[in-house]
């Protein structure tokens, strides 16, 4: 063994191979990350301190864009609606994904493979297509939901012109794609030792007590990840909302990413939109840090 180490030390090429091979795999990904993520982020940060409108004649304005944002009612309205969307959507989608995972992993379940496939199909559909499907289902004059309501003698609802009903449709559509979270929960549920359930059942614990005291603690790290990813994804939601109702009626359901998009591309205020995107990035970082601190205090790994 000593002779082998000595020979490897005298032959530098043998020592470099374990280092060069991982670098060869990492460098292409790092280059793409710099080009498509770091580069645009740096450019966006620079533009946030300018009055750039897509033309060459722009100038540096310092923190003026950020000062305007803090008194912009449209920005705060979009941010408020985004947080309302996240607060309602994330718990609902998480609960549905966990329920689906429990149902397909139950020992009494029949056709669990077909059920998994059925739950997974919506995740294969583009968010734009999902928005169009739900827009067609809840159309006021042509939607299948209003037709069913009318068939049972009810009065058609204003799914598109009532802001609260339009927001409710948005929640329904966003909770439809639970497949990815369901798969995460399925893996977590299978890692919970069955001996704990057997011991609890012998002690007389009912199904709800076993769920509260065994299942939830056992899947806590996965639950944290699902909530974190769901919160970040909800704050960044854009494509489905754009296809579903375009933030309507009016701007009552416009989320913050839609506000940034419309400000930058519809009104050509790219510098101002860049400042709003920087605020959004700070919110995402703070939200992530808060959730990580809470998870550590609760004993998460």
Short mmCIF file of C-alpha atoms in Angstrom, two decimals:
data_model
loop_
_atom_site.label_atom_id
_atom_site.label_comp_id
_atom_site.label_asym_id
_atom_site.label_seq_id
_atom_site.Cartn_x
_atom_site.Cartn_y
_atom_site.Cartn_z
CA UNK A 1 0.00 0.00 0.00
CA UNK A 2 2.84 2.39 0.83
CA UNK A 3 4.57 1.55 -2.44
CA UNK A 4 1.34 2.24 -4.34
CA UNK A 5 0.91 5.64 -2.69
CA UNK A 6 4.53 6.45 -3.44
CA UNK A 7 4.12 5.50 -7.11
CA UNK A 8 0.92 7.57 -7.39
CA UNK A 9 2.73 10.56 -5.87
CA UNK A 10 5.49 10.22 -8.45
CA UNK A 11 2.89 10.04 -11.24
CA UNK A 12 0.84 13.28 -11.10
CA UNK A 13 -1.45 12.19 -13.95
CA UNK A 14 -2.96 9.46 -11.76
CA UNK A 15 -3.72 11.98 -9.02
CA UNK A 16 -5.34 14.45 -11.39
CA UNK A 17 -7.81 12.03 -12.96
CA UNK A 18 -10.26 11.93 -10.01
CA UNK A 19 -10.31 15.73 -10.00
CA UNK A 20 -10.47 16.38 -13.73
CA UNK A 21 -13.36 14.03 -14.40
CA UNK A 22 -15.79 15.70 -11.93
CA UNK A 23 -14.68 19.11 -13.22
CA UNK A 24 -15.41 18.01 -16.79
CA UNK A 25 -18.97 17.24 -15.70
CA UNK A 26 -19.46 20.38 -13.61
CA UNK A 27 -17.98 23.01 -15.93
CA UNK A 28 -20.64 22.78 -18.73
CA UNK A 29 -23.44 23.09 -16.17
CA UNK A 30 -21.64 25.98 -14.46
CA UNK A 31 -21.21 27.79 -17.79
CA UNK A 32 -24.91 27.41 -18.63
CA UNK A 33 -25.85 28.57 -15.13
CA UNK A 34 -23.70 31.69 -15.48
CA UNK A 35 -25.04 32.47 -18.95
CA UNK A 36 -28.74 31.95 -18.26
CA UNK A 37 -29.05 32.78 -14.52
CA UNK A 38 -26.15 34.77 -13.10
CA UNK A 39 -25.70 36.94 -16.19
CA UNK A 40 -29.35 38.02 -16.50
CA UNK A 41 -29.50 38.59 -12.72
CA UNK A 42 -26.51 40.93 -12.85
CA UNK A 43 -27.96 42.77 -15.86
CA UNK A 44 -31.33 43.05 -14.11
CA UNK A 45 -29.67 44.44 -10.99
CA UNK A 46 -27.89 47.06 -13.10
CA UNK A 47 -31.07 48.03 -14.96
CA UNK A 48 -32.93 48.40 -11.65
CA UNK A 49 -30.85 51.53 -10.98
CA UNK A 50 -31.61 53.05 -14.41
CA UNK A 51 -34.62 54.34 -16.32
CA UNK A 52 -33.99 51.84 -19.13
CA UNK A 53 -36.93 51.50 -21.55
CA UNK A 54 -35.40 49.29 -24.21
CA UNK A 55 -33.53 52.13 -25.93
CA UNK A 56 -29.91 53.24 -25.75
CA UNK A 57 -30.61 56.68 -24.26
CA UNK A 58 -31.09 55.73 -20.62
CA UNK A 59 -29.45 57.09 -17.52
CA UNK A 60 -28.59 56.05 -13.97
CA UNK A 61 -31.30 57.08 -11.49
CA UNK A 62 -30.00 55.50 -8.29
CA UNK A 63 -32.65 54.16 -5.92
CA UNK A 64 -35.47 56.21 -7.46
CA UNK A 65 -37.17 53.09 -8.89
CA UNK A 66 -37.22 51.45 -5.48
CA UNK A 67 -38.60 54.61 -3.87
CA UNK A 68 -41.44 54.65 -6.39
CA UNK A 69 -42.18 50.99 -5.80
CA UNK A 70 -42.78 51.52 -2.10
CA UNK A 71 -45.57 54.02 -2.88
CA UNK A 72 -46.92 52.22 -5.96
CA UNK A 73 -50.44 50.93 -5.11
CA UNK A 74 -50.45 48.59 -8.15
CA UNK A 75 -47.28 46.86 -6.97
CA UNK A 76 -48.58 46.41 -3.43
CA UNK A 77 -51.94 45.18 -4.72
CA UNK A 78 -50.22 42.54 -6.88
CA UNK A 79 -47.94 41.55 -3.98
CA UNK A 80 -50.90 41.27 -1.60
CA UNK A 81 -52.83 39.08 -4.04
CA UNK A 82 -49.76 36.90 -4.51
CA UNK A 83 -49.43 36.26 -0.78
CA UNK A 84 -53.16 35.50 -0.55
CA UNK A 85 -52.72 33.02 -3.37
CA UNK A 86 -49.76 31.34 -1.66
CA UNK A 87 -51.42 31.20 1.78
CA UNK A 88 -54.50 29.47 0.35
CA UNK A 89 -52.92 27.39 -2.41
CA UNK A 90 -49.94 25.85 -0.61
CA UNK A 91 -51.90 24.25 2.29
CA UNK A 92 -54.63 23.02 -0.06
CA UNK A 93 -52.21 21.53 -2.61
CA UNK A 94 -50.06 19.99 0.14
CA UNK A 95 -53.06 18.41 1.86
CA UNK A 96 -54.40 17.01 -1.43
CA UNK A 97 -51.00 15.60 -2.38
CA UNK A 98 -50.62 13.95 1.03
CA UNK A 99 -54.16 12.54 0.86
CA UNK A 100 -53.49 11.11 -2.61
CA UNK A 101 -50.21 9.58 -1.41
CA UNK A 102 -51.91 7.96 1.60
CA UNK A 103 -54.69 6.55 -0.58
CA UNK A 104 -52.38 4.98 -3.19
CA UNK A 105 -50.03 3.53 -0.55
CA UNK A 106 -52.77 2.06 1.62
CA UNK A 107 -52.69 -1.71 1.91
CA UNK A 108 -56.44 -1.73 1.27
CA UNK A 109 -56.16 0.29 -1.96
CA UNK A 110 -57.19 -1.29 -5.26
CA UNK A 111 -55.71 -0.18 -8.57
CA UNK A 112 -53.02 1.98 -6.98
CA UNK A 113 -50.85 1.88 -10.12
CA UNK A 114 -53.71 3.20 -12.27
CA UNK A 115 -54.46 5.85 -9.63
CA UNK A 116 -50.83 7.02 -9.63
CA UNK A 117 -50.93 7.35 -13.41
CA UNK A 118 -54.23 9.24 -13.24
CA UNK A 119 -52.87 11.66 -10.65
CA UNK A 120 -49.64 12.12 -12.62
CA UNK A 121 -51.20 13.01 -15.99
CA UNK A 122 -51.92 16.70 -15.14
CA UNK A 123 -48.22 17.27 -14.34
CA UNK A 124 -47.36 16.33 -17.94
CA UNK A 125 -49.50 19.19 -19.26
CA UNK A 126 -48.08 22.66 -19.82
CA UNK A 127 -49.26 25.31 -17.31
CA UNK A 128 -50.60 27.34 -20.24
CA UNK A 129 -52.72 24.39 -21.36
CA UNK A 130 -53.92 23.87 -17.78
CA UNK A 131 -55.01 27.51 -17.66
CA UNK A 132 -56.88 27.19 -20.96
CA UNK A 133 -58.61 23.98 -19.83
CA UNK A 134 -59.88 25.57 -16.64
CA UNK A 135 -60.83 28.74 -18.51
CA UNK A 136 -62.96 26.60 -20.82
CA UNK A 137 -64.51 24.71 -17.89
CA UNK A 138 -65.48 27.88 -15.99
CA UNK A 139 -66.44 30.16 -18.88
CA UNK A 140 -69.53 32.18 -18.06
CA UNK A 141 -71.38 31.68 -21.34
CA UNK A 142 -69.83 28.46 -22.64
CA UNK A 143 -68.25 26.76 -19.61
CA UNK A 144 -69.25 23.22 -18.75
CA UNK A 145 -69.58 24.07 -15.03
CA UNK A 146 -72.26 26.70 -15.66
CA UNK A 147 -74.03 24.34 -18.04
CA UNK A 148 -74.20 21.70 -15.30
CA UNK A 149 -75.45 24.28 -12.80
CA UNK A 150 -78.10 25.42 -15.29
CA UNK A 151 -79.13 21.80 -15.96
CA UNK A 152 -79.90 21.36 -12.25
CA UNK A 153 -82.01 24.52 -12.22
CA UNK A 154 -79.39 26.83 -10.78
CA UNK A 155 -78.25 30.25 -11.93
CA UNK A 156 -75.01 30.59 -13.85
CA UNK A 157 -72.19 32.08 -11.81
CA UNK A 158 -69.94 34.94 -12.93
CA UNK A 159 -66.67 33.03 -12.89
CA UNK A 160 -64.88 35.57 -15.09
CA UNK A 161 -66.30 38.93 -14.02
CA UNK A 162 -66.44 38.37 -10.25
CA UNK A 163 -62.95 38.82 -8.79
CA UNK A 164 -63.48 36.43 -5.87
CA UNK A 165 -64.92 33.67 -8.05
CA UNK A 166 -62.11 34.16 -10.57
CA UNK A 167 -59.61 33.84 -7.73
CA UNK A 168 -61.36 30.66 -6.57
CA UNK A 169 -60.99 29.17 -10.06
CA UNK A 170 -57.29 30.04 -9.92
CA UNK A 171 -56.95 28.09 -6.66
CA UNK A 172 -58.80 25.12 -8.16
CA UNK A 173 -56.53 25.09 -11.21
CA UNK A 174 -53.33 25.40 -9.18
CA UNK A 175 -54.32 22.49 -6.91
CA UNK A 176 -54.87 20.24 -9.91
CA UNK A 177 -51.22 19.37 -10.48
CA UNK A 178 -50.26 17.56 -7.26
CA UNK A 179 -48.38 14.67 -8.86
CA UNK A 180 -44.83 15.76 -8.01
CA UNK A 181 -45.65 16.39 -4.35
CA UNK A 182 -47.59 13.14 -4.25
CA UNK A 183 -44.51 11.22 -5.39
CA UNK A 184 -42.42 12.91 -2.69
CA UNK A 185 -44.95 11.95 -0.03
CA UNK A 186 -45.15 8.38 -1.33
CA UNK A 187 -41.39 8.00 -0.87
CA UNK A 188 -41.58 9.53 2.61
CA UNK A 189 -44.50 7.34 3.69
CA UNK A 190 -42.69 4.19 2.61
CA UNK A 191 -39.70 5.17 4.76
CA UNK A 192 -41.77 5.34 7.95
CA UNK A 193 -41.15 2.04 9.84
CA UNK A 194 -44.22 -0.21 9.81
CA UNK A 195 -43.23 -1.52 13.24
CA UNK A 196 -44.28 1.84 14.72
CA UNK A 197 -47.79 1.49 13.30
CA UNK A 198 -48.03 -2.10 14.52
CA UNK A 199 -46.94 -1.14 18.03
CA UNK A 200 -49.35 1.80 18.12
CA UNK A 201 -52.20 -0.40 16.91
CA UNK A 202 -51.48 -2.95 19.64
CA UNK A 203 -51.57 -0.11 22.19
CA UNK A 204 -55.04 0.83 20.96
CA UNK A 205 -54.23 3.95 18.93
CA UNK A 206 -56.82 4.72 16.25
CA UNK A 207 -56.04 5.76 12.66
CA UNK A 208 -56.10 9.49 13.42
CA UNK A 209 -53.74 9.12 16.39
CA UNK A 210 -51.34 7.03 14.30
CA UNK A 211 -51.42 9.72 11.61
CA UNK A 212 -50.75 12.57 14.04
CA UNK A 213 -48.07 10.91 16.18
CA UNK A 214 -46.31 8.65 13.64
CA UNK A 215 -47.00 9.67 10.06
CA UNK A 216 -46.62 13.44 10.37
CA UNK A 217 -43.36 13.34 12.39
CA UNK A 218 -42.00 10.70 10.02
CA UNK A 219 -42.61 12.79 6.90
CA UNK A 220 -41.77 16.17 8.46
CA UNK A 221 -38.61 16.81 6.36
CA UNK A 222 -40.52 16.04 3.15
CA UNK A 223 -43.42 18.19 4.31
CA UNK A 224 -41.02 21.10 4.84
CA UNK A 225 -39.56 20.70 1.35
CA UNK A 226 -43.01 20.50 -0.25
CA UNK A 227 -44.18 23.65 1.54
CA UNK A 228 -40.98 25.51 0.69
CA UNK A 229 -41.07 24.59 -3.00
CA UNK A 230 -44.80 25.28 -3.15
CA UNK A 231 -44.35 28.73 -1.61
CA UNK A 232 -41.56 29.67 -4.01
CA UNK A 233 -43.48 28.30 -6.99
CA UNK A 234 -46.65 30.13 -5.95
CA UNK A 235 -44.87 33.46 -5.65
CA UNK A 236 -43.38 32.93 -9.12
CA UNK A 237 -46.64 31.75 -10.72
CA UNK A 238 -47.20 33.31 -14.14
CA UNK A 239 -48.00 31.10 -17.13
CA UNK A 240 -51.16 29.46 -15.79
CA UNK A 241 -52.59 32.75 -14.52
CA UNK A 242 -51.81 34.45 -17.82
CA UNK A 243 -53.70 31.77 -19.75
CA UNK A 244 -56.54 31.41 -17.24
CA UNK A 245 -57.74 34.96 -16.70
CA UNK A 246 -54.77 37.27 -17.39
CA UNK A 247 -55.04 38.52 -13.82
CA UNK A 248 -58.63 39.56 -14.34
CA UNK A 249 -61.19 40.76 -14.08
CA UNK A 250 -59.21 43.93 -14.60
CA UNK A 251 -56.16 43.69 -12.37
CA UNK A 252 -57.91 42.27 -9.31
CA UNK A 253 -56.13 38.91 -9.57
CA UNK A 254 -52.86 40.08 -11.04
CA UNK A 255 -49.92 38.42 -9.30
CA UNK A 256 -46.56 40.07 -8.80
CA UNK A 257 -44.78 38.30 -11.68
CA UNK A 258 -47.57 39.41 -14.02
CA UNK A 259 -47.12 42.95 -12.75
CA UNK A 260 -43.38 42.76 -13.52
CA UNK A 261 -44.04 41.31 -16.97
CA UNK A 262 -46.66 43.92 -17.91
CA UNK A 263 -44.58 46.78 -16.53
CA UNK A 264 -41.47 45.71 -18.40
CA UNK A 265 -42.86 44.51 -21.71
CA UNK A 266 -46.29 46.13 -22.11
CA UNK A 267 -45.27 49.57 -20.82
CA UNK A 268 -41.54 49.36 -21.72
CA UNK A 269 -40.44 50.34 -18.20
CA UNK A 270 -37.70 47.75 -18.00
CA UNK A 271 -35.66 49.54 -15.35
CA UNK A 272 -38.68 49.87 -13.09
CA UNK A 273 -39.69 46.24 -13.67
CA UNK A 274 -36.13 45.15 -12.87
CA UNK A 275 -36.35 46.94 -9.53
CA UNK A 276 -39.60 45.09 -8.80
CA UNK A 277 -37.92 41.78 -9.67
CA UNK A 278 -35.09 42.56 -7.25
CA UNK A 279 -37.65 43.14 -4.49
CA UNK A 280 -39.25 39.82 -5.40
CA UNK A 281 -35.87 38.08 -5.18
CA UNK A 282 -35.28 39.52 -1.70
CA UNK A 283 -38.74 38.31 -0.61
CA UNK A 284 -37.97 34.80 -1.87
CA UNK A 285 -34.64 34.70 -0.05
CA UNK A 286 -36.17 35.97 3.21
CA UNK A 287 -39.06 33.50 2.93
CA UNK A 288 -36.65 30.62 2.40
CA UNK A 289 -34.48 31.63 5.36
CA UNK A 290 -37.51 31.97 7.66
CA UNK A 291 -38.82 28.54 6.70
CA UNK A 292 -35.37 26.99 7.21
CA UNK A 293 -35.09 28.55 10.68
CA UNK A 294 -38.58 27.34 11.62
CA UNK A 295 -37.76 23.86 10.34
CA UNK A 296 -34.56 23.72 12.43
CA UNK A 297 -36.40 24.83 15.56
CA UNK A 298 -38.97 22.11 15.00
CA UNK A 299 -36.23 19.50 14.78
CA UNK A 300 -36.18 19.07 10.99
CA UNK A 301 -33.08 17.75 9.29
#
